[in-house]
mmCIF file of C-alpha atoms in Angstrom:
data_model
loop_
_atom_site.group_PDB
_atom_site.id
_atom_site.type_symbol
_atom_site.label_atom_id
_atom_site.label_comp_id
_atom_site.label_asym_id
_atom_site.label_seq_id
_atom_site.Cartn_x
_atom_site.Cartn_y
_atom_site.Cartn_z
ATOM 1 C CA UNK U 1 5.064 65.124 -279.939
ATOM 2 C CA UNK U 2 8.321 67.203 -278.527
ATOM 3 C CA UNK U 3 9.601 64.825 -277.206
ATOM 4 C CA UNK U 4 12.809 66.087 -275.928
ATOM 5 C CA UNK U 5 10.205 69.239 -273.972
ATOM 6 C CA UNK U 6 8.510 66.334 -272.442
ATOM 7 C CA UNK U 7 11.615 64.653 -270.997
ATOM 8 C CA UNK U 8 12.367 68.311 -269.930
ATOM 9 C CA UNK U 9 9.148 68.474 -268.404
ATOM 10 C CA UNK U 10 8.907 64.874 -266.081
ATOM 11 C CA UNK U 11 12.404 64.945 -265.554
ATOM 12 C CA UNK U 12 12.458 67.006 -262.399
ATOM 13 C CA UNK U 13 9.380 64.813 -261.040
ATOM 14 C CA UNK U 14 11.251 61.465 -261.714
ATOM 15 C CA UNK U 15 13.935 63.300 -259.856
ATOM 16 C CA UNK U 16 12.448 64.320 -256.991
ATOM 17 C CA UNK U 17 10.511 60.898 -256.470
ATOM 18 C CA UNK U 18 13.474 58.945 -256.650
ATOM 19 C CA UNK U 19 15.166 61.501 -254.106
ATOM 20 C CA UNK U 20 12.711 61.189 -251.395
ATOM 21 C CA UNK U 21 11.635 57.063 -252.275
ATOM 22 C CA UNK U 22 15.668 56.886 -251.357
ATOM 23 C CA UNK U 23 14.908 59.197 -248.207
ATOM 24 C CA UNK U 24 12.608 56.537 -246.715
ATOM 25 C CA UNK U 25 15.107 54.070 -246.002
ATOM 26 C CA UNK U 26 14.209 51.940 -242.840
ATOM 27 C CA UNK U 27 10.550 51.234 -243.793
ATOM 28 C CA UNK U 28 10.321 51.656 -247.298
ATOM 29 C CA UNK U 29 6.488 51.937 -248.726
ATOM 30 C CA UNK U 30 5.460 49.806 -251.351
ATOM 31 C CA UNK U 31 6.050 51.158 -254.872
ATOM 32 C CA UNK U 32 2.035 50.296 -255.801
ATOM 33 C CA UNK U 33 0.621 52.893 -252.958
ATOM 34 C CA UNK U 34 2.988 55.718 -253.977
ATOM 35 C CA UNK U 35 1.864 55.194 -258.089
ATOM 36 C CA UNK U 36 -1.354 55.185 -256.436
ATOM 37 C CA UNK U 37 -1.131 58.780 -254.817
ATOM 38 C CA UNK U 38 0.947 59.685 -257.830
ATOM 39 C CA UNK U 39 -1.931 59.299 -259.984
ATOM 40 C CA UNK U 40 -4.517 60.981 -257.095
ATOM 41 C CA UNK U 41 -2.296 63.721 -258.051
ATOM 42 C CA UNK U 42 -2.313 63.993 -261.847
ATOM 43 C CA UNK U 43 -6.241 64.055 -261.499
ATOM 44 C CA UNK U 44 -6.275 66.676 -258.874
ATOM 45 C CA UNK U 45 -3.717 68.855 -261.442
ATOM 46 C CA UNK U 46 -6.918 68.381 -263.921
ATOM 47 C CA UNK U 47 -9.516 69.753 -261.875
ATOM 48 C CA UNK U 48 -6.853 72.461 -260.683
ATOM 49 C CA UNK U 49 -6.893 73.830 -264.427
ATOM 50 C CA UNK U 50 -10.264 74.005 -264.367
ATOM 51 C CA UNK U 51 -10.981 75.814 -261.240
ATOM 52 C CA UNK U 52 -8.319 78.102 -261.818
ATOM 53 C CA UNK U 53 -9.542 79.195 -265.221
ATOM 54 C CA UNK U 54 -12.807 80.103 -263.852
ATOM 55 C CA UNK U 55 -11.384 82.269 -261.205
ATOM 56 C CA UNK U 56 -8.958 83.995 -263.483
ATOM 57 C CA UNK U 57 -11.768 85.393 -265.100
ATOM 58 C CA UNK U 58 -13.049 87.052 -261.804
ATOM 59 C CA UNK U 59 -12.122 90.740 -263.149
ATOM 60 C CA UNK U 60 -12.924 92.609 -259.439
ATOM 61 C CA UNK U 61 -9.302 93.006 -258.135
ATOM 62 C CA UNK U 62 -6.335 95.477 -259.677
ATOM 63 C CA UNK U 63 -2.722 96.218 -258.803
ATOM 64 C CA UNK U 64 -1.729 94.151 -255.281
ATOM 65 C CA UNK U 65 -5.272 93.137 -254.455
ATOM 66 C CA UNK U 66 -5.437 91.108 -257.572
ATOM 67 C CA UNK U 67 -2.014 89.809 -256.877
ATOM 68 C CA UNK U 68 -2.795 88.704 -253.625
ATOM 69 C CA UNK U 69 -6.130 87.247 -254.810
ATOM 70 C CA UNK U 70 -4.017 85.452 -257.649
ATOM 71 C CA UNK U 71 -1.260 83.986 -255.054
ATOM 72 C CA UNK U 72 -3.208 83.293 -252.219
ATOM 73 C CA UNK U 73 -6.835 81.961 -253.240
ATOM 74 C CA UNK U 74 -6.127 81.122 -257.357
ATOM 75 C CA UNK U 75 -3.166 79.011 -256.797
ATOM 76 C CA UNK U 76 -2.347 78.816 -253.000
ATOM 77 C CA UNK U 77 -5.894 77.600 -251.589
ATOM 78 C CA UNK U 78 -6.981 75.628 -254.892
ATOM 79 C CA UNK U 79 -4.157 73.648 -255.496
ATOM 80 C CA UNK U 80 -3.060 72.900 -252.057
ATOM 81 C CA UNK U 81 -6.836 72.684 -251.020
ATOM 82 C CA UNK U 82 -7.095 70.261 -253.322
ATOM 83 C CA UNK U 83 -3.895 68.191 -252.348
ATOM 84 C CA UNK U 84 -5.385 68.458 -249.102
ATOM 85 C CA UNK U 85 -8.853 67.728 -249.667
ATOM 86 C CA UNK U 86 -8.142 64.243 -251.544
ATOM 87 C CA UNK U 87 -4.773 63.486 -249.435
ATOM 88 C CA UNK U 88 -5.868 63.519 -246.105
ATOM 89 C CA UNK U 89 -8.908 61.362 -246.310
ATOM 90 C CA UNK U 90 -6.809 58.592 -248.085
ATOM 91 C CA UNK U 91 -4.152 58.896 -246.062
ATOM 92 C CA UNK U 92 -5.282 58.959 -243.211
ATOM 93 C CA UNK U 93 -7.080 55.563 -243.254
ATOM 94 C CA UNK U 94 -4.074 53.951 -245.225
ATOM 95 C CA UNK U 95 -2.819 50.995 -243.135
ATOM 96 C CA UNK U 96 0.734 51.292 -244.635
ATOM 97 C CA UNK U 97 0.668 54.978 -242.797
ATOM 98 C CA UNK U 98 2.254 53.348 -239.869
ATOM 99 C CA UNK U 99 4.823 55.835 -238.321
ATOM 100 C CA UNK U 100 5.527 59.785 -239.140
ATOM 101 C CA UNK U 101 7.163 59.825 -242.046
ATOM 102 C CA UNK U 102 4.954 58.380 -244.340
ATOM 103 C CA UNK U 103 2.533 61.411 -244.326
ATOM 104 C CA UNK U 104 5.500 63.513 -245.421
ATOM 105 C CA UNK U 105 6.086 60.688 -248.337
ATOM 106 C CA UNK U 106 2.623 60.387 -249.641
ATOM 107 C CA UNK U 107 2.131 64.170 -249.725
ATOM 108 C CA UNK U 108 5.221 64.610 -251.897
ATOM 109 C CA UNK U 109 4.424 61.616 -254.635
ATOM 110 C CA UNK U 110 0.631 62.909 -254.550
ATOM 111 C CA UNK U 111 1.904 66.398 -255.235
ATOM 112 C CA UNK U 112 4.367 65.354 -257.842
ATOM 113 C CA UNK U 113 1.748 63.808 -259.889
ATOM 114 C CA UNK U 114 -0.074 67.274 -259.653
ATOM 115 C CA UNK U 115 2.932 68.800 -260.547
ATOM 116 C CA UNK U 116 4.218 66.564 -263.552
ATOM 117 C CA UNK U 117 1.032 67.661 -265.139
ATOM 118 C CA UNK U 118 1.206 71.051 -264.109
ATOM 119 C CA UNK U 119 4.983 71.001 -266.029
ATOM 120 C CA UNK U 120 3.821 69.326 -269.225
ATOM 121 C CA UNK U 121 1.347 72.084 -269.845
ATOM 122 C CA UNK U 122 3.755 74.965 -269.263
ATOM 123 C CA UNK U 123 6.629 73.318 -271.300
ATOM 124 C CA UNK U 124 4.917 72.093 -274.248
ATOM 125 C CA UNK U 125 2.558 74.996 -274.475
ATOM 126 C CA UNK U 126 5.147 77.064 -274.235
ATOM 127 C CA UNK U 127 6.798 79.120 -277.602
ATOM 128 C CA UNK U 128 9.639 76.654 -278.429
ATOM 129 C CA UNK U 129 12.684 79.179 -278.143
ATOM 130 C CA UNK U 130 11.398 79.747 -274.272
ATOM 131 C CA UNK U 131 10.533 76.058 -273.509
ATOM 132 C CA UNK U 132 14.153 75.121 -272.735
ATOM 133 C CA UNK U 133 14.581 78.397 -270.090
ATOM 134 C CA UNK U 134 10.948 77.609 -268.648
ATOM 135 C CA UNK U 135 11.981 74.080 -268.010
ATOM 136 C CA UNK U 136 14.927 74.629 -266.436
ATOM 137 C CA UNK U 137 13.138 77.269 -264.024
ATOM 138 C CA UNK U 138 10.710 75.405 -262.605
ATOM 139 C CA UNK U 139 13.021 72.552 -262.435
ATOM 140 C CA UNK U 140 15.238 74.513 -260.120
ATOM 141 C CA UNK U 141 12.190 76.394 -258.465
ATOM 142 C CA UNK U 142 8.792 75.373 -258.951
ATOM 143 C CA UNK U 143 9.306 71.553 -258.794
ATOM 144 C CA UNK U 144 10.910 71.775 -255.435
ATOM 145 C CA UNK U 145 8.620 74.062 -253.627
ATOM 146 C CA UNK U 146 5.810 71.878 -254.471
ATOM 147 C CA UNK U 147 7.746 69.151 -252.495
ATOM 148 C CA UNK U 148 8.502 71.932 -249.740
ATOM 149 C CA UNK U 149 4.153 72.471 -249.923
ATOM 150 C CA UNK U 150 4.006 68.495 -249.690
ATOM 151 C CA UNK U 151 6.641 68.544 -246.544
ATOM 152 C CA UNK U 152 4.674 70.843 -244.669
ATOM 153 C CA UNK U 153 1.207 69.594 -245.312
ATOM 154 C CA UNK U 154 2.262 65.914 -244.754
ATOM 155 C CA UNK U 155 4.246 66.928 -241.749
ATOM 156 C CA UNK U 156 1.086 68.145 -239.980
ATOM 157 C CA UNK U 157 -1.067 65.480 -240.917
ATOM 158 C CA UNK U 158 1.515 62.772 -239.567
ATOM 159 C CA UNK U 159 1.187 64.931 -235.986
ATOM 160 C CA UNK U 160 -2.670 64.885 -236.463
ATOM 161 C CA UNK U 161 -2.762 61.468 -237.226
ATOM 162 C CA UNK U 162 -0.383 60.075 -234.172
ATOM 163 C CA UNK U 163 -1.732 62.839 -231.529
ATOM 164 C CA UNK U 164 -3.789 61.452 -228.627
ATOM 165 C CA UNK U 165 -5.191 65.159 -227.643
ATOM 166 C CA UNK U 166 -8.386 66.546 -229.116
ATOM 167 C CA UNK U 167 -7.177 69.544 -228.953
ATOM 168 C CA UNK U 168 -3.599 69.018 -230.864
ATOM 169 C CA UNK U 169 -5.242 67.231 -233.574
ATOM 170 C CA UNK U 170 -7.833 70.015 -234.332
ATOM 171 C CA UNK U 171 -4.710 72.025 -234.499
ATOM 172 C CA UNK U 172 -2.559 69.990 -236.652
ATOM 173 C CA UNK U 173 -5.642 69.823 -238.998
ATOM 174 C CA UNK U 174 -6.258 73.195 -239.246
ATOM 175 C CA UNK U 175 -1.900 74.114 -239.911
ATOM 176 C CA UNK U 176 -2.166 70.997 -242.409
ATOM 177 C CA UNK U 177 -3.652 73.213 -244.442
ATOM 178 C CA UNK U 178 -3.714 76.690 -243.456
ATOM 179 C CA UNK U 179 0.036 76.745 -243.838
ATOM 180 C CA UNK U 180 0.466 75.189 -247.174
ATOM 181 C CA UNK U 181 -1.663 77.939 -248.302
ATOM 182 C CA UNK U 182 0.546 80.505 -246.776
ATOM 183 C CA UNK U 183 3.897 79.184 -248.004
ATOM 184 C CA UNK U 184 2.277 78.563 -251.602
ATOM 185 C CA UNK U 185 0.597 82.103 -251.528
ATOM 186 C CA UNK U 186 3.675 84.021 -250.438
ATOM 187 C CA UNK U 187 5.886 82.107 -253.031
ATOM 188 C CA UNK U 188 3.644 83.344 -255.753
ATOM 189 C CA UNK U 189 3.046 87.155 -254.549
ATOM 190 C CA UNK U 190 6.573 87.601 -254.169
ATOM 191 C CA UNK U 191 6.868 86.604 -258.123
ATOM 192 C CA UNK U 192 4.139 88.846 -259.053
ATOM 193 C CA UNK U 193 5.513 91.955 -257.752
ATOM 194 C CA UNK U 194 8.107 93.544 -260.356
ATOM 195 C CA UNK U 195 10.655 95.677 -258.104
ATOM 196 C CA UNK U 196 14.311 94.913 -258.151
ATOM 197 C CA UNK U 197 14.270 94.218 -254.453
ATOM 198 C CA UNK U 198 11.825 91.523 -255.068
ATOM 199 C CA UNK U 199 14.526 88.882 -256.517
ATOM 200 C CA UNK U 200 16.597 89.185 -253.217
ATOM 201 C CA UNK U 201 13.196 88.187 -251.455
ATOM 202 C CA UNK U 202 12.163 85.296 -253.024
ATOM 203 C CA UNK U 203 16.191 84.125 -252.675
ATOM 204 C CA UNK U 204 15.836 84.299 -248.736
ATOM 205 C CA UNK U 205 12.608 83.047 -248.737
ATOM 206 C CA UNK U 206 13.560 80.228 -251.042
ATOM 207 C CA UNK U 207 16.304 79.382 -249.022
ATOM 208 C CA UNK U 208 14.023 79.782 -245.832
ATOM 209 C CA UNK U 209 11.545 77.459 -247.206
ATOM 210 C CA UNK U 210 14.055 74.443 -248.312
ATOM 211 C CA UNK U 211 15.672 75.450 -243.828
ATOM 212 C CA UNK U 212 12.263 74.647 -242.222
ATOM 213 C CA UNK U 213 10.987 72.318 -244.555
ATOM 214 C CA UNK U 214 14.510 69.991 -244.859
ATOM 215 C CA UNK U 215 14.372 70.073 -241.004
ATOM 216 C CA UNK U 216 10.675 68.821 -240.915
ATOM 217 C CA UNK U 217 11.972 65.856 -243.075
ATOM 218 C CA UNK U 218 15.312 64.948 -241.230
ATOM 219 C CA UNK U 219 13.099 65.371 -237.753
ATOM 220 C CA UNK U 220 10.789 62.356 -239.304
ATOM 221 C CA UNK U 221 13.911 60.413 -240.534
ATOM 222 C CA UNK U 222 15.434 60.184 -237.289
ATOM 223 C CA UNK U 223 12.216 59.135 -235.741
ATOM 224 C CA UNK U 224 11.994 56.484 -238.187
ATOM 225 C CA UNK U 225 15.714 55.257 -237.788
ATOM 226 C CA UNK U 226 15.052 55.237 -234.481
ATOM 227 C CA UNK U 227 11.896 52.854 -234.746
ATOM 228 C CA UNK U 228 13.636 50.940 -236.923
ATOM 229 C CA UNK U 229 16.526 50.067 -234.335
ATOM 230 C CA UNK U 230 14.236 49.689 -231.876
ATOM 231 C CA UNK U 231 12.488 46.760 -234.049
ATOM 232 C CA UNK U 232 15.712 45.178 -234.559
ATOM 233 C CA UNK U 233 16.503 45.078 -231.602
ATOM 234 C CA UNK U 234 13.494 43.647 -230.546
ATOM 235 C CA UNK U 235 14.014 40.879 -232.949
#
């Protein structure tokens, strides 16, 4: 076993765990539920592989088309299709899932333990002189847009989940997932393309996706600071 490419490769998942666990400070949730949705996760990652080397083999696309069928339907809509199909179910009838900012904490530890897995292959598959320089990629890049997917998809489930209107709720449902997709497909396509101009892209849009997702997460914060006054006060 390598097992200094394994630390590599969980590192940046223990990181970001501990990072948003810390987050959650007024109502914590307990430690058991978010190993729970951790492990949902790593078992979604699994099927992920598999479904995603079937449609690799789908040979019917060249140049963009099969770059955009790559981004958007390979890896954006089955992995955060997934996510989405085992998250929201489970989440939704979670007790602990008592104010906003939960959904945005489940989604990240369930799509850490997707992408833990998801690391370990790519590191310790990888040729050993590149492991080290793939590591430290996604550990700058990949990890943390899965948490930015995670931010948005458990942002609009929280708004689906605490919306009295029929008509909101069909909404949030529908951007819980539809926009996950989008982020995760662009993210990809911009990757895929090979023109110089393409790094500056995926810079701005990196630094556009931390800007609306960080904001999602402070927004949900607040509103849980400010329940948690509120309950003190009550007291």
């Amino acid at each position: 076993m390598k097992i200094d490419l394994l630390i590599l490769a969980i590192a940046p998942t223990i990181a970001c765990m501990l990072w948003i666990y810390l987050k959650d400070k007024y109502d914590r949730e307990p430690i058991r539920l978010l190993g729970k949705f951790f492990i949902m996760g790593v078992f979604i990652s699994i099927i992920a592989i598999i479904i995603e080397g079937i449609l690799i083999k789908i040979k019917i696309f060249e140049g963009y088309s099969n770059y955009i069928f790559m981004s958007f339907i390979v890896a954006g809509l089955t992995e955060e299709g997934l996510k989405y199909i085992v998250l929201l179910p489970n989440l939704v009838k979670e007790k602990k899932f008592d104010e906003k900012l939960d959904g945005i904490i489940y989604s990240i530890f369930l799509s850490l333990g997707f992408a833990t897995i998801e690391n370990i292959i790519y590191i310790l598959f990888e040729n050993r002189n590149l492991a080290f320089e793939v590591g430290i990629i996604r550990a700058v890049i990949s990890i943390p847009a899965h948490v930015m997917f995670a931010i948005t998809m458990g942002y609009y489930i929280s708004k689906y989940k605490f919306s009295n209107e029929k008509i909101k709720k069909r909404e949030y449902l529908i951007l819980s997932i539809l926009v996950p997709v989008l982020l995760h497909g662009i993210f990809d396509f911009i990757l895929m393309i090979e023109y110089r101009w393409s790094v500056v892209l995926f810079i701005i849009y990196i630094i556009f996706l931390w800007k609306i997702n960080l904001d999602k997460l402070d927004h949900y914060i607040d509103k849980s600071k400010i329940r948690f006054l509120k309950k003190r006060k009550k007291k």
